[in-house]
CSV table of C-alpha atoms in Angstrom, one decimal:
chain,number,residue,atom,x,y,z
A,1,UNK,CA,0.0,0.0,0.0
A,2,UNK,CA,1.4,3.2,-1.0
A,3,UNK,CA,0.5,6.9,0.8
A,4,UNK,CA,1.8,10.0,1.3
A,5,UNK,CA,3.5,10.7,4.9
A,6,UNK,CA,1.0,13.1,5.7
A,7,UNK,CA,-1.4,10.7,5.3
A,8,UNK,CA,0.2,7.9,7.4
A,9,UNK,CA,1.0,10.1,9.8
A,10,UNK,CA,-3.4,11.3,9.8
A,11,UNK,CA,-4.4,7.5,9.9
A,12,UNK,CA,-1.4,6.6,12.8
A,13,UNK,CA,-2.8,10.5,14.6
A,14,UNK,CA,-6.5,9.2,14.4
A,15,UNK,CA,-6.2,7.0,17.5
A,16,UNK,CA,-5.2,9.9,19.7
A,17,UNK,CA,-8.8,12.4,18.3
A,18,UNK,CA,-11.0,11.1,20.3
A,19,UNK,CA,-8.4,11.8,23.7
A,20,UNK,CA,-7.9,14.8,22.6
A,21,UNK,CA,-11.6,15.8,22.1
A,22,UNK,CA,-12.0,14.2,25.4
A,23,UNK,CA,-9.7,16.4,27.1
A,24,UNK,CA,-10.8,19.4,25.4
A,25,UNK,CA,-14.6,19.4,25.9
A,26,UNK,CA,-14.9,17.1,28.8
A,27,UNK,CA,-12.0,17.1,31.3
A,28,UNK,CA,-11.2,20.7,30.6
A,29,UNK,CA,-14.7,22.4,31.3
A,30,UNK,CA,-15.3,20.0,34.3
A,31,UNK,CA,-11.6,21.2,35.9
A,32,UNK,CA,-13.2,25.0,35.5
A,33,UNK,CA,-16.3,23.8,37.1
A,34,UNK,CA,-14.0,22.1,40.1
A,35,UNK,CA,-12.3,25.5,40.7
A,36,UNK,CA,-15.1,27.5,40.4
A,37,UNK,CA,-16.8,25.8,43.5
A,38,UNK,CA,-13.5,25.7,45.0
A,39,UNK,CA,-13.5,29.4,44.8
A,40,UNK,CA,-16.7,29.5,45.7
A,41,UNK,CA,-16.0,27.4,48.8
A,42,UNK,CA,-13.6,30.2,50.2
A,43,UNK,CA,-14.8,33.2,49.5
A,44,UNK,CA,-18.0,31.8,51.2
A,45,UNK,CA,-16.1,31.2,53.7
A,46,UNK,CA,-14.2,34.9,54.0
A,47,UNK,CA,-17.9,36.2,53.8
A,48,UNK,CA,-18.6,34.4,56.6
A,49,UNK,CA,-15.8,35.0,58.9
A,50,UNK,CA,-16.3,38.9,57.7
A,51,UNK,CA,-19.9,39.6,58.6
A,52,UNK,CA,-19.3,41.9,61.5
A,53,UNK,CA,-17.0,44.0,59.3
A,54,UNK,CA,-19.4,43.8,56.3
A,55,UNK,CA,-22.0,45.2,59.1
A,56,UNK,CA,-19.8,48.1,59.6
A,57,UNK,CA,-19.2,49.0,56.3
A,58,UNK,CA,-23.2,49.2,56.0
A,59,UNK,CA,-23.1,51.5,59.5
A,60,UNK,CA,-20.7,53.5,57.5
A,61,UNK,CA,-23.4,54.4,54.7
A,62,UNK,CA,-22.0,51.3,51.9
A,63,UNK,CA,-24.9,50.3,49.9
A,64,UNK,CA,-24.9,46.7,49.1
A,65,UNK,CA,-24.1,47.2,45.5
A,66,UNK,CA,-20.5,48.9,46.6
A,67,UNK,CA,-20.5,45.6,49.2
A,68,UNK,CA,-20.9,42.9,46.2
A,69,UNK,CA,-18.4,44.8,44.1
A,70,UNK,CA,-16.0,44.8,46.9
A,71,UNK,CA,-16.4,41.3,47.3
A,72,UNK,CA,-16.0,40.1,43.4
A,73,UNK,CA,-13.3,42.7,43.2
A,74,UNK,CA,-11.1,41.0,46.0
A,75,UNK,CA,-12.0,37.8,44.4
A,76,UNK,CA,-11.4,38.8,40.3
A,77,UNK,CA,-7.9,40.6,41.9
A,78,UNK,CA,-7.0,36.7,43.4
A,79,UNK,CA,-8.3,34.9,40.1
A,80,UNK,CA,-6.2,37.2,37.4
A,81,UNK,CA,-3.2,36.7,39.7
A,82,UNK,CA,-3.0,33.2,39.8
A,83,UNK,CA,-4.6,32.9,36.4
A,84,UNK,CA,-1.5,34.7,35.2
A,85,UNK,CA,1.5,33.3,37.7
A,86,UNK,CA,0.3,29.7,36.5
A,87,UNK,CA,0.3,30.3,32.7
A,88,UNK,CA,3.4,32.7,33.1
A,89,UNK,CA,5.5,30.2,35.4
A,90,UNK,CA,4.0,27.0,33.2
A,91,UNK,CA,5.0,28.6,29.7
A,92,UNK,CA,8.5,29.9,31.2
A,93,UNK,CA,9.0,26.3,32.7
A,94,UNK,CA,7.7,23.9,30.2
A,95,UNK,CA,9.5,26.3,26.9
A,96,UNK,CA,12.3,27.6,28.6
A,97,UNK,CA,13.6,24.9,31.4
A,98,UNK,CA,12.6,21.6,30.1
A,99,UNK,CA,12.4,22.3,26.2
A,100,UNK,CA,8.8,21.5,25.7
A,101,UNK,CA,7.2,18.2,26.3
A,102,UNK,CA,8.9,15.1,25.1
A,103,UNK,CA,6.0,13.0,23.1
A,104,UNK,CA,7.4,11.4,19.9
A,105,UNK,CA,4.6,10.5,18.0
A,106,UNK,CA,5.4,10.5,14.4
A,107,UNK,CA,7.1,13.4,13.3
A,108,UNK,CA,6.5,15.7,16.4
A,109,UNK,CA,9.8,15.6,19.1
A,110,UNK,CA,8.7,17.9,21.8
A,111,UNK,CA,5.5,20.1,22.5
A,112,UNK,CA,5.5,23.4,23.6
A,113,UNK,CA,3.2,25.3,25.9
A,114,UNK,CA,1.9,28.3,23.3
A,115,UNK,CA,2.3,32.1,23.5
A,116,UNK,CA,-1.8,32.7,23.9
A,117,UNK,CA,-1.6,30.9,27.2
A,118,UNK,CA,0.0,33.9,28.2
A,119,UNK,CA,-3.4,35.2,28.2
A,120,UNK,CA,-5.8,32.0,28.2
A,121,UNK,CA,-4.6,31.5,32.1
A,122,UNK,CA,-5.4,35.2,33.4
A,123,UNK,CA,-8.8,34.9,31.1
A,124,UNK,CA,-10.0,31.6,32.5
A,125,UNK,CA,-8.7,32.7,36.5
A,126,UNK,CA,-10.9,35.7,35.6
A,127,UNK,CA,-14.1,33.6,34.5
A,128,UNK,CA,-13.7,30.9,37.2
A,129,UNK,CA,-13.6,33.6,39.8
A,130,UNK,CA,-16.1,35.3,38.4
A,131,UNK,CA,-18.2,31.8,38.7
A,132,UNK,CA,-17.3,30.9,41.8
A,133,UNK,CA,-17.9,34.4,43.4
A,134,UNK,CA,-21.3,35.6,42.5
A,135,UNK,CA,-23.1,33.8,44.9
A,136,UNK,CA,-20.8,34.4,48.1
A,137,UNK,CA,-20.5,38.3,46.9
A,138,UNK,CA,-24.4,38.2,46.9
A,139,UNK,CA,-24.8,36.8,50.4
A,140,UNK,CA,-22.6,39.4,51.2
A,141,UNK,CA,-24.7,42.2,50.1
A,142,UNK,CA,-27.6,41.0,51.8
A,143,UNK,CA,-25.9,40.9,55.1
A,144,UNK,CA,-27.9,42.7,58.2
A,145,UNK,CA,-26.8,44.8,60.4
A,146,UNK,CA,-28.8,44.2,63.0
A,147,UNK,CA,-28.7,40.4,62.7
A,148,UNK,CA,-25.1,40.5,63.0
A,149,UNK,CA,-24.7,42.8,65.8
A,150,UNK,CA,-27.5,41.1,67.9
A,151,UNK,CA,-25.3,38.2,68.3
A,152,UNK,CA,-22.0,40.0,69.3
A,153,UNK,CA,-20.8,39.1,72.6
């Protein structure tokens, strides 16, 4: 049987489409979801362990809106940050330190984390915090004063 080495190398790659769809549209999305409600899980938390000062800032004329921004704002800050020290330190260690990824499948030696993830990691922190923050930040707004300070000892 006689083909061109493009198409070899299509029909040997056709094994690996489905895995790579998988990871893709499936295990990517779900790891978004995961961090999401582990954002989720500690900001509820800080909103928690915050009440009394959330109360104070409503003493001190904040409207809830100003609250909720406050709380998604501390939250975006954290999820850019880490969005972009993963993606910075994973492109800088994966291109520069270990010379990409050694996976010799047919004509490909090494892969290499890409320039955009640059920005996909700061993007995604973004959207995941965004996720994972709305409905702690919206707890937070509907915080009462008088609730909270009735139970200070």
């Amino acid at each position: 049987k006689f083909e061109t080495a493009a198409s070899g190398i299509a029909s040997f790659l056709d094994a690996y489409r489905d895995l790579i769809w998988g990871m893709r549209w499936l295990l990517a999305p779900a790891l978004l979801f995961t961090l999401a409600l582990v954002i989720s899980n500690a900001i509820s938390i800080s909103v928690r362990e915050r009440r009394t000062e959330l109360a104070v800032l409503k003493v001190l004329g904040f409207r809830p809106n100003q609250i909720l921004l406050l709380v998604l704002g501390e939250a975006l800050l954290l999820g850019v940050v880490a969005g972009g020290l993963s993606s910075g330190l994973t492109y800088f260690w994966i291109n520069q330190v270990m010379g990409g990824v050694k996976f010799p499948i047919a004509f490909f030696g090494s892969f290499h984390v890409p320039g955009d993830a640059l920005w996909w990691g700061p993007a995604m922190g973004t959207v995941t915090a965004l996720m994972g923050s709305i409905l702690p930040a919206w707890s937070a707004r509907n915080v009462t004063v008088a609730e909270v300070f009735s139970k200070v000892a």
